[in-house]
């Protein structure tokens, strides 16, 4: 029904792209082996953001599924998060 569609549209990430400013940095992390959500959706989303001149980076985690299993992948994501929130942490803070 209409309410369901309105709720879906309101939660749609693509519906809010135009509200992003240059200060909004987007990092799209993609597990290239994701069997839950096709990685092509992420690639398409990144291209849409680039087309709209948004501040976007893409990080590929080769062979990872939707839930990260590799130690190195989790460490990479940890470092990305700490860098973005500008936390001062020890060198091995993300070592697993």
PDB file of N, CA and C in Angstrom:
ATOM      1  N   UNK A   1       0.809  -1.191   0.000  1.00  0.00           N
ATOM      2  CA  UNK A   1       0.000   0.000   0.000  1.00  0.00           C
ATOM      3  C   UNK A   1       0.851   1.253   0.000  1.00  0.00           C
ATOM      4  N   UNK A   2       0.190   2.361   0.055  1.00  0.00           N
ATOM      5  CA  UNK A   2       0.851   3.657   0.003  1.00  0.00           C
ATOM      6  C   UNK A   2       1.736   3.909   1.215  1.00  0.00           C
ATOM      7  N   UNK A   3       1.265   3.538   2.410  1.00  0.00           N
ATOM      8  CA  UNK A   3       2.064   3.728   3.620  1.00  0.00           C
ATOM      9  C   UNK A   3       3.357   2.922   3.542  1.00  0.00           C
ATOM     10  N   UNK A   4       3.232   1.680   3.071  1.00  0.00           N
ATOM     11  CA  UNK A   4       4.421   0.837   2.929  1.00  0.00           C
ATOM     12  C   UNK A   4       5.408   1.470   1.953  1.00  0.00           C
ATOM     13  N   UNK A   5       4.931   1.965   0.829  1.00  0.00           N
ATOM     14  CA  UNK A   5       5.804   2.601  -0.155  1.00  0.00           C
ATOM     15  C   UNK A   5       6.442   3.867   0.401  1.00  0.00           C
ATOM     16  N   UNK A   6       5.673   4.664   1.153  1.00  0.00           N
ATOM     17  CA  UNK A   6       6.200   5.890   1.740  1.00  0.00           C
ATOM     18  C   UNK A   6       7.294   5.569   2.753  1.00  0.00           C
ATOM     19  N   UNK A   7       7.077   4.541   3.545  1.00  0.00           N
ATOM     20  CA  UNK A   7       8.079   4.128   4.527  1.00  0.00           C
ATOM     21  C   UNK A   7       9.338   3.646   3.827  1.00  0.00           C
ATOM     22  N   UNK A   8       9.165   2.869   2.783  1.00  0.00           N
ATOM     23  CA  UNK A   8      10.309   2.371   2.016  1.00  0.00           C
ATOM     24  C   UNK A   8      11.085   3.535   1.407  1.00  0.00           C
ATOM     25  N   UNK A   9      10.366   4.465   0.785  1.00  0.00           N
ATOM     26  CA  UNK A   9      11.018   5.616   0.165  1.00  0.00           C
ATOM     27  C   UNK A   9      11.756   6.466   1.193  1.00  0.00           C
ATOM     28  N   UNK A  10      11.157   6.638   2.374  1.00  0.00           N
ATOM     29  CA  UNK A  10      11.772   7.452   3.418  1.00  0.00           C
ATOM     30  C   UNK A  10      13.064   6.826   3.932  1.00  0.00           C
ATOM     31  N   UNK A  11      13.149   5.508   3.871  1.00  0.00           N
ATOM     32  CA  UNK A  11      14.353   4.830   4.362  1.00  0.00           C
ATOM     33  C   UNK A  11      15.372   4.578   3.252  1.00  0.00           C
ATOM     34  N   UNK A  12      15.037   4.916   2.037  1.00  0.00           N
ATOM     35  CA  UNK A  12      15.913   4.660   0.898  1.00  0.00           C
ATOM     36  C   UNK A  12      17.135   5.567   0.928  1.00  0.00           C
ATOM     37  N   UNK A  13      18.286   4.960   0.903  1.00  0.00           N
ATOM     38  CA  UNK A  13      19.539   5.710   0.917  1.00  0.00           C
ATOM     39  C   UNK A  13      19.685   6.577  -0.333  1.00  0.00           C
ATOM     40  N   UNK A  14      19.211   6.100  -1.453  1.00  0.00           N
ATOM     41  CA  UNK A  14      19.347   6.871  -2.691  1.00  0.00           C
ATOM     42  C   UNK A  14      18.440   8.097  -2.702  1.00  0.00           C
ATOM     43  N   UNK A  15      17.350   8.072  -1.952  1.00  0.00           N
ATOM     44  CA  UNK A  15      16.437   9.212  -1.897  1.00  0.00           C
ATOM     45  C   UNK A  15      17.060  10.416  -1.186  1.00  0.00           C
ATOM     46  N   UNK A  16      18.104  10.167  -0.399  1.00  0.00           N
ATOM     47  CA  UNK A  16      18.695  11.251   0.396  1.00  0.00           C
ATOM     48  C   UNK A  16      20.040  11.732  -0.124  1.00  0.00           C
ATOM     49  N   UNK A  17      20.448  11.279  -1.279  1.00  0.00           N
ATOM     50  CA  UNK A  17      21.755  11.669  -1.820  1.00  0.00           C
ATOM     51  C   UNK A  17      21.873  13.178  -1.984  1.00  0.00           C
ATOM     52  N   UNK A  18      20.839  13.810  -2.487  1.00  0.00           N
ATOM     53  CA  UNK A  18      20.913  15.246  -2.756  1.00  0.00           C
ATOM     54  C   UNK A  18      21.094  16.079  -1.492  1.00  0.00           C
ATOM     55  N   UNK A  19      20.771  15.531  -0.336  1.00  0.00           N
ATOM     56  CA  UNK A  19      20.946  16.282   0.913  1.00  0.00           C
ATOM     57  C   UNK A  19      22.381  16.215   1.441  1.00  0.00           C
ATOM     58  N   UNK A  20      23.230  15.398   0.825  1.00  0.00           N
ATOM     59  CA  UNK A  20      24.624  15.299   1.252  1.00  0.00           C
ATOM     60  C   UNK A  20      25.406  16.534   0.820  1.00  0.00           C
ATOM     61  N   UNK A  21      26.238  17.025   1.712  1.00  0.00           N
ATOM     62  CA  UNK A  21      27.083  18.181   1.411  1.00  0.00           C
ATOM     63  C   UNK A  21      28.518  17.689   1.206  1.00  0.00           C
ATOM     64  N   UNK A  22      29.404  18.568   0.719  1.00  0.00           N
ATOM     65  CA  UNK A  22      30.808  18.160   0.572  1.00  0.00           C
ATOM     66  C   UNK A  22      31.454  17.734   1.896  1.00  0.00           C
ATOM     67  N   UNK A  23      30.919  18.185   3.005  1.00  0.00           N
ATOM     68  CA  UNK A  23      31.457  17.799   4.318  1.00  0.00           C
ATOM     69  C   UNK A  23      31.093  16.365   4.689  1.00  0.00           C
ATOM     70  N   UNK A  24      30.085  15.812   4.040  1.00  0.00           N
ATOM     71  CA  UNK A  24      29.668  14.439   4.309  1.00  0.00           C
ATOM     72  C   UNK A  24      30.535  13.482   3.508  1.00  0.00           C
ATOM     73  N   UNK A  25      31.415  12.768   4.194  1.00  0.00           N
ATOM     74  CA  UNK A  25      32.257  11.782   3.513  1.00  0.00           C
ATOM     75  C   UNK A  25      31.583  10.422   3.624  1.00  0.00           C
ATOM     76  N   UNK A  26      31.438   9.753   2.503  1.00  0.00           N
ATOM     77  CA  UNK A  26      30.810   8.445   2.451  1.00  0.00           C
ATOM     78  C   UNK A  26      31.885   7.422   2.095  1.00  0.00           C
ATOM     79  N   UNK A  27      31.981   6.367   2.890  1.00  0.00           N
ATOM     80  CA  UNK A  27      32.866   5.255   2.576  1.00  0.00           C
ATOM     81  C   UNK A  27      31.999   4.015   2.438  1.00  0.00           C
ATOM     82  N   UNK A  28      32.012   3.437   1.260  1.00  0.00           N
ATOM     83  CA  UNK A  28      31.228   2.240   0.984  1.00  0.00           C
ATOM     84  C   UNK A  28      32.180   1.052   1.056  1.00  0.00           C
ATOM     85  N   UNK A  29      31.934   0.175   2.021  1.00  0.00           N
ATOM     86  CA  UNK A  29      32.758  -1.013   2.220  1.00  0.00           C
ATOM     87  C   UNK A  29      32.031  -2.184   1.566  1.00  0.00           C
ATOM     88  N   UNK A  30      32.727  -2.855   0.650  1.00  0.00           N
ATOM     89  CA  UNK A  30      32.106  -3.920  -0.137  1.00  0.00           C
ATOM     90  C   UNK A  30      32.853  -5.229   0.046  1.00  0.00           C
ATOM     91  N   UNK A  31      32.147  -6.246   0.507  1.00  0.00           N
ATOM     92  CA  UNK A  31      32.682  -7.601   0.493  1.00  0.00           C
ATOM     93  C   UNK A  31      32.434  -8.156  -0.899  1.00  0.00           C
ATOM     94  N   UNK A  32      33.498  -8.418  -1.636  1.00  0.00           N
ATOM     95  CA  UNK A  32      33.315  -8.825  -3.038  1.00  0.00           C
ATOM     96  C   UNK A  32      32.655 -10.191  -3.183  1.00  0.00           C
ATOM     97  N   UNK A  33      32.617 -10.955  -2.099  1.00  0.00           N
ATOM     98  CA  UNK A  33      31.975 -12.270  -2.134  1.00  0.00           C
ATOM     99  C   UNK A  33      30.650 -12.287  -1.395  1.00  0.00           C
ATOM    100  N   UNK A  34      30.031 -11.123  -1.240  1.00  0.00           N
ATOM    101  CA  UNK A  34      28.781 -11.004  -0.481  1.00  0.00           C
ATOM    102  C   UNK A  34      27.674 -11.820  -1.146  1.00  0.00           C
ATOM    103  N   UNK A  35      27.114 -12.761  -0.397  1.00  0.00           N
ATOM    104  CA  UNK A  35      26.013 -13.585  -0.916  1.00  0.00           C
ATOM    105  C   UNK A  35      24.665 -13.119  -0.384  1.00  0.00           C
ATOM    106  N   UNK A  36      24.655 -12.085   0.484  1.00  0.00           N
ATOM    107  CA  UNK A  36      23.410 -11.543   1.026  1.00  0.00           C
ATOM    108  C   UNK A  36      22.905 -10.395   0.164  1.00  0.00           C
ATOM    109  N   UNK A  37      23.794  -9.462  -0.137  1.00  0.00           N
ATOM    110  CA  UNK A  37      23.472  -8.318  -1.002  1.00  0.00           C
ATOM    111  C   UNK A  37      24.504  -8.303  -2.114  1.00  0.00           C
ATOM    112  N   UNK A  38      24.039  -8.369  -3.335  1.00  0.00           N
ATOM    113  CA  UNK A  38      24.928  -8.419  -4.490  1.00  0.00           C
ATOM    114  C   UNK A  38      25.857  -7.202  -4.487  1.00  0.00           C
ATOM    115  N   UNK A  39      27.169  -7.422  -4.560  1.00  0.00           N
ATOM    116  CA  UNK A  39      28.114  -6.301  -4.581  1.00  0.00           C
ATOM    117  C   UNK A  39      27.833  -5.285  -5.689  1.00  0.00           C
ATOM    118  N   UNK A  40      27.177  -5.711  -6.761  1.00  0.00           N
ATOM    119  CA  UNK A  40      26.839  -4.778  -7.837  1.00  0.00           C
ATOM    120  C   UNK A  40      25.999  -3.611  -7.333  1.00  0.00           C
ATOM    121  N   UNK A  41      25.181  -3.833  -6.285  1.00  0.00           N
ATOM    122  CA  UNK A  41      24.386  -2.737  -5.720  1.00  0.00           C
ATOM    123  C   UNK A  41      25.299  -1.661  -5.149  1.00  0.00           C
ATOM    124  N   UNK A  42      26.344  -2.082  -4.478  1.00  0.00           N
ATOM    125  CA  UNK A  42      27.295  -1.122  -3.902  1.00  0.00           C
ATOM    126  C   UNK A  42      28.041  -0.380  -5.008  1.00  0.00           C
ATOM    127  N   UNK A  43      28.481  -1.109  -6.027  1.00  0.00           N
ATOM    128  CA  UNK A  43      29.202  -0.473  -7.124  1.00  0.00           C
ATOM    129  C   UNK A  43      28.318   0.570  -7.811  1.00  0.00           C
ATOM    130  N   UNK A  44      27.053   0.225  -8.026  1.00  0.00           N
ATOM    131  CA  UNK A  44      26.104   1.148  -8.655  1.00  0.00           C
ATOM    132  C   UNK A  44      25.886   2.373  -7.779  1.00  0.00           C
ATOM    133  N   UNK A  45      25.775   2.148  -6.457  1.00  0.00           N
ATOM    134  CA  UNK A  45      25.581   3.253  -5.522  1.00  0.00           C
ATOM    135  C   UNK A  45      26.787   4.199  -5.540  1.00  0.00           C
ATOM    136  N   UNK A  46      27.985   3.648  -5.548  1.00  0.00           N
ATOM    137  CA  UNK A  46      29.200   4.470  -5.596  1.00  0.00           C
ATOM    138  C   UNK A  46      29.221   5.297  -6.877  1.00  0.00           C
ATOM    139  N   UNK A  47      28.884   4.689  -7.995  1.00  0.00           N
ATOM    140  CA  UNK A  47      28.869   5.427  -9.267  1.00  0.00           C
ATOM    141  C   UNK A  47      27.830   6.544  -9.241  1.00  0.00           C
ATOM    142  N   UNK A  48      26.675   6.289  -8.622  1.00  0.00           N
ATOM    143  CA  UNK A  48      25.641   7.316  -8.497  1.00  0.00           C
ATOM    144  C   UNK A  48      26.156   8.484  -7.651  1.00  0.00           C
ATOM    145  N   UNK A  49      26.823   8.175  -6.545  1.00  0.00           N
ATOM    146  CA  UNK A  49      27.388   9.229  -5.698  1.00  0.00           C
ATOM    147  C   UNK A  49      28.433  10.040  -6.461  1.00  0.00           C
ATOM    148  N   UNK A  50      29.276   9.371  -7.223  1.00  0.00           N
ATOM    149  CA  UNK A  50      30.289  10.074  -8.016  1.00  0.00           C
ATOM    150  C   UNK A  50      29.633  10.963  -9.068  1.00  0.00           C
ATOM    151  N   UNK A  51      28.606  10.442  -9.716  1.00  0.00           N
ATOM    152  CA  UNK A  51      27.878  11.199 -10.727  1.00  0.00           C
ATOM    153  C   UNK A  51      27.283  12.477 -10.126  1.00  0.00           C
ATOM    154  N   UNK A  52      26.846  12.376  -8.883  1.00  0.00           N
ATOM    155  CA  UNK A  52      26.257  13.532  -8.189  1.00  0.00           C
ATOM    156  C   UNK A  52      27.317  14.377  -7.489  1.00  0.00           C
ATOM    157  N   UNK A  53      28.610  14.064  -7.750  1.00  0.00           N
ATOM    158  CA  UNK A  53      29.743  14.824  -7.213  1.00  0.00           C
ATOM    159  C   UNK A  53      29.797  14.823  -5.686  1.00  0.00           C
ATOM    160  N   UNK A  54      29.525  13.658  -5.104  1.00  0.00           N
ATOM    161  CA  UNK A  54      29.584  13.512  -3.650  1.00  0.00           C
ATOM    162  C   UNK A  54      30.946  12.979  -3.237  1.00  0.00           C
ATOM    163  N   UNK A  55      31.305  13.205  -1.995  1.00  0.00           N
ATOM    164  CA  UNK A  55      32.595  12.820  -1.429  1.00  0.00           C
ATOM    165  C   UNK A  55      32.529  11.343  -1.033  1.00  0.00           C
ATOM    166  N   UNK A  56      32.953  10.462  -1.931  1.00  0.00           N
ATOM    167  CA  UNK A  56      32.789   9.020  -1.704  1.00  0.00           C
ATOM    168  C   UNK A  56      34.090   8.261  -1.965  1.00  0.00           C
ATOM    169  N   UNK A  57      34.329   7.298  -1.118  1.00  0.00           N
ATOM    170  CA  UNK A  57      35.414   6.332  -1.303  1.00  0.00           C
ATOM    171  C   UNK A  57      34.793   4.942  -1.263  1.00  0.00           C
ATOM    172  N   UNK A  58      35.448   4.022  -1.924  1.00  0.00           N
ATOM    173  CA  UNK A  58      35.009   2.624  -1.905  1.00  0.00           C
ATOM    174  C   UNK A  58      36.162   1.753  -1.421  1.00  0.00           C
ATOM    175  N   UNK A  59      35.869   0.879  -0.486  1.00  0.00           N
ATOM    176  CA  UNK A  59      36.867  -0.050   0.026  1.00  0.00           C
ATOM    177  C   UNK A  59      36.392  -1.455  -0.303  1.00  0.00           C
ATOM    178  N   UNK A  60      37.201  -2.181  -1.048  1.00  0.00           N
ATOM    179  CA  UNK A  60      36.858  -3.548  -1.415  1.00  0.00           C
ATOM    180  C   UNK A  60      37.538  -4.526  -0.465  1.00  0.00           C
ATOM    181  N   UNK A  61      36.749  -5.422   0.081  1.00  0.00           N
ATOM    182  CA  UNK A  61      37.280  -6.494   0.915  1.00  0.00           C
ATOM    183  C   UNK A  61      37.155  -7.770   0.090  1.00  0.00           C
ATOM    184  N   UNK A  62      38.242  -8.151  -0.519  1.00  0.00           N
ATOM    185  CA  UNK A  62      38.266  -9.239  -1.498  1.00  0.00           C
ATOM    186  C   UNK A  62      37.859 -10.560  -0.852  1.00  0.00           C
ATOM    187  N   UNK A  63      36.839 -11.175  -1.460  1.00  0.00           N
ATOM    188  CA  UNK A  63      36.373 -12.483  -1.027  1.00  0.00           C
ATOM    189  C   UNK A  63      35.519 -12.495   0.229  1.00  0.00           C
ATOM    190  N   UNK A  64      35.281 -11.333   0.832  1.00  0.00           N
ATOM    191  CA  UNK A  64      34.475 -11.291   2.049  1.00  0.00           C
ATOM    192  C   UNK A  64      32.999 -11.410   1.728  1.00  0.00           C
ATOM    193  N   UNK A  65      32.283 -12.018   2.662  1.00  0.00           N
ATOM    194  CA  UNK A  65      30.827 -12.121   2.569  1.00  0.00           C
ATOM    195  C   UNK A  65      30.222 -10.919   3.294  1.00  0.00           C
ATOM    196  N   UNK A  66      28.913 -10.946   3.508  1.00  0.00           N
ATOM    197  CA  UNK A  66      28.206  -9.845   4.161  1.00  0.00           C
ATOM    198  C   UNK A  66      28.674  -9.676   5.609  1.00  0.00           C
ATOM    199  N   UNK A  67      28.884 -10.775   6.284  1.00  0.00           N
ATOM    200  CA  UNK A  67      29.453 -10.760   7.629  1.00  0.00           C
ATOM    201  C   UNK A  67      30.943 -11.035   7.475  1.00  0.00           C
ATOM    202  N   UNK A  68      31.751 -10.106   7.949  1.00  0.00           N
ATOM    203  CA  UNK A  68      33.196 -10.219   7.768  1.00  0.00           C
ATOM    204  C   UNK A  68      33.764 -11.339   8.616  1.00  0.00           C
ATOM    205  N   UNK A  69      34.559 -12.192   7.992  1.00  0.00           N
ATOM    206  CA  UNK A  69      35.148 -13.342   8.677  1.00  0.00           C
ATOM    207  C   UNK A  69      36.668 -13.233   8.819  1.00  0.00           C
ATOM    208  N   UNK A  70      37.294 -12.482   7.912  1.00  0.00           N
ATOM    209  CA  UNK A  70      38.753 -12.408   7.905  1.00  0.00           C
ATOM    210  C   UNK A  70      39.257 -11.362   8.900  1.00  0.00           C
ATOM    211  N   UNK A  71      40.271 -11.739   9.622  1.00  0.00           N
ATOM    212  CA  UNK A  71      40.890 -10.850  10.601  1.00  0.00           C
ATOM    213  C   UNK A  71      41.318  -9.536   9.938  1.00  0.00           C
ATOM    214  N   UNK A  72      41.977  -9.625   8.811  1.00  0.00           N
ATOM    215  CA  UNK A  72      42.477  -8.437   8.121  1.00  0.00           C
ATOM    216  C   UNK A  72      41.342  -7.494   7.710  1.00  0.00           C
ATOM    217  N   UNK A  73      40.214  -8.059   7.305  1.00  0.00           N
ATOM    218  CA  UNK A  73      39.072  -7.227   6.907  1.00  0.00           C
ATOM    219  C   UNK A  73      38.521  -6.459   8.095  1.00  0.00           C
ATOM    220  N   UNK A  74      38.386  -7.128   9.224  1.00  0.00           N
ATOM    221  CA  UNK A  74      37.892  -6.465  10.429  1.00  0.00           C
ATOM    222  C   UNK A  74      38.861  -5.385  10.891  1.00  0.00           C
ATOM    223  N   UNK A  75      40.154  -5.644  10.784  1.00  0.00           N
ATOM    224  CA  UNK A  75      41.147  -4.642  11.151  1.00  0.00           C
ATOM    225  C   UNK A  75      41.070  -3.430  10.218  1.00  0.00           C
ATOM    226  N   UNK A  76      40.858  -3.674   8.932  1.00  0.00           N
ATOM    227  CA  UNK A  76      40.720  -2.583   7.960  1.00  0.00           C
ATOM    228  C   UNK A  76      39.529  -1.705   8.304  1.00  0.00           C
ATOM    229  N   UNK A  77      38.390  -2.315   8.587  1.00  0.00           N
ATOM    230  CA  UNK A  77      37.188  -1.551   8.924  1.00  0.00           C
ATOM    231  C   UNK A  77      37.388  -0.789  10.233  1.00  0.00           C
ATOM    232  N   UNK A  78      38.017  -1.406  11.205  1.00  0.00           N
ATOM    233  CA  UNK A  78      38.309  -0.748  12.473  1.00  0.00           C
ATOM    234  C   UNK A  78      39.150   0.512  12.239  1.00  0.00           C
ATOM    235  N   UNK A  79      40.195   0.398  11.436  1.00  0.00           N
ATOM    236  CA  UNK A  79      41.066   1.542  11.154  1.00  0.00           C
ATOM    237  C   UNK A  79      40.321   2.648  10.419  1.00  0.00           C
ATOM    238  N   UNK A  80      39.448   2.269   9.493  1.00  0.00           N
ATOM    239  CA  UNK A  80      38.641   3.264   8.776  1.00  0.00           C
ATOM    240  C   UNK A  80      37.763   4.056   9.739  1.00  0.00           C
ATOM    241  N   UNK A  81      37.126   3.341  10.647  1.00  0.00           N
ATOM    242  CA  UNK A  81      36.225   3.992  11.609  1.00  0.00           C
ATOM    243  C   UNK A  81      37.012   4.925  12.523  1.00  0.00           C
ATOM    244  N   UNK A  82      38.110   4.443  13.068  1.00  0.00           N
ATOM    245  CA  UNK A  82      38.903   5.276  13.972  1.00  0.00           C
ATOM    246  C   UNK A  82      39.437   6.521  13.268  1.00  0.00           C
ATOM    247  N   UNK A  83      39.827   6.359  12.017  1.00  0.00           N
ATOM    248  CA  UNK A  83      40.316   7.507  11.241  1.00  0.00           C
ATOM    249  C   UNK A  83      39.196   8.530  11.043  1.00  0.00           C
ATOM    250  N   UNK A  84      38.010   8.062  10.722  1.00  0.00           N
ATOM    251  CA  UNK A  84      36.894   8.972  10.459  1.00  0.00           C
ATOM    252  C   UNK A  84      36.432   9.722  11.704  1.00  0.00           C
ATOM    253  N   UNK A  85      36.460   9.071  12.840  1.00  0.00           N
ATOM    254  CA  UNK A  85      36.014   9.738  14.068  1.00  0.00           C
ATOM    255  C   UNK A  85      37.177  10.469  14.754  1.00  0.00           C
ATOM    256  N   UNK A  86      38.355  10.392  14.126  1.00  0.00           N
ATOM    257  CA  UNK A  86      39.540  11.107  14.577  1.00  0.00           C
ATOM    258  C   UNK A  86      39.909  10.810  16.032  1.00  0.00           C
ATOM    259  N   UNK A  87      39.821   9.550  16.382  1.00  0.00           N
ATOM    260  CA  UNK A  87      40.239   9.128  17.715  1.00  0.00           C
ATOM    261  C   UNK A  87      41.741   8.905  17.743  1.00  0.00           C
ATOM    262  N   UNK A  88      42.355   9.353  18.792  1.00  0.00           N
ATOM    263  CA  UNK A  88      43.781   9.084  18.975  1.00  0.00           C
ATOM    264  C   UNK A  88      43.881   7.782  19.751  1.00  0.00           C
ATOM    265  N   UNK A  89      44.428   6.775  19.094  1.00  0.00           N
ATOM    266  CA  UNK A  89      44.538   5.451  19.718  1.00  0.00           C
ATOM    267  C   UNK A  89      45.928   4.903  19.494  1.00  0.00           C
ATOM    268  N   UNK A  90      46.257   3.895  20.260  1.00  0.00           N
ATOM    269  CA  UNK A  90      47.571   3.287  20.117  1.00  0.00           C
ATOM    270  C   UNK A  90      47.696   2.583  18.777  1.00  0.00           C
ATOM    271  N   UNK A  91      48.927   2.353  18.349  1.00  0.00           N
ATOM    272  CA  UNK A  91      49.232   1.739  17.045  1.00  0.00           C
ATOM    273  C   UNK A  91      48.498   0.432  16.829  1.00  0.00           C
ATOM    274  N   UNK A  92      48.423  -0.416  17.827  1.00  0.00           N
ATOM    275  CA  UNK A  92      47.800  -1.731  17.664  1.00  0.00           C
ATOM    276  C   UNK A  92      46.345  -1.782  18.067  1.00  0.00           C
ATOM    277  N   UNK A  93      45.667  -0.648  18.107  1.00  0.00           N
ATOM    278  CA  UNK A  93      44.286  -0.607  18.600  1.00  0.00           C
ATOM    279  C   UNK A  93      43.337  -1.517  17.831  1.00  0.00           C
ATOM    280  N   UNK A  94      43.606  -1.734  16.561  1.00  0.00           N
ATOM    281  CA  UNK A  94      42.709  -2.566  15.746  1.00  0.00           C
ATOM    282  C   UNK A  94      43.230  -3.986  15.540  1.00  0.00           C
ATOM    283  N   UNK A  95      44.343  -4.307  16.170  1.00  0.00           N
ATOM    284  CA  UNK A  95      44.899  -5.645  16.014  1.00  0.00           C
ATOM    285  C   UNK A  95      43.993  -6.665  16.676  1.00  0.00           C
ATOM    286  N   UNK A  96      43.659  -7.697  15.946  1.00  0.00           N
ATOM    287  CA  UNK A  96      42.780  -8.743  16.481  1.00  0.00           C
ATOM    288  C   UNK A  96      43.557 -10.018  16.728  1.00  0.00           C
TER     289      UNK A  96
END
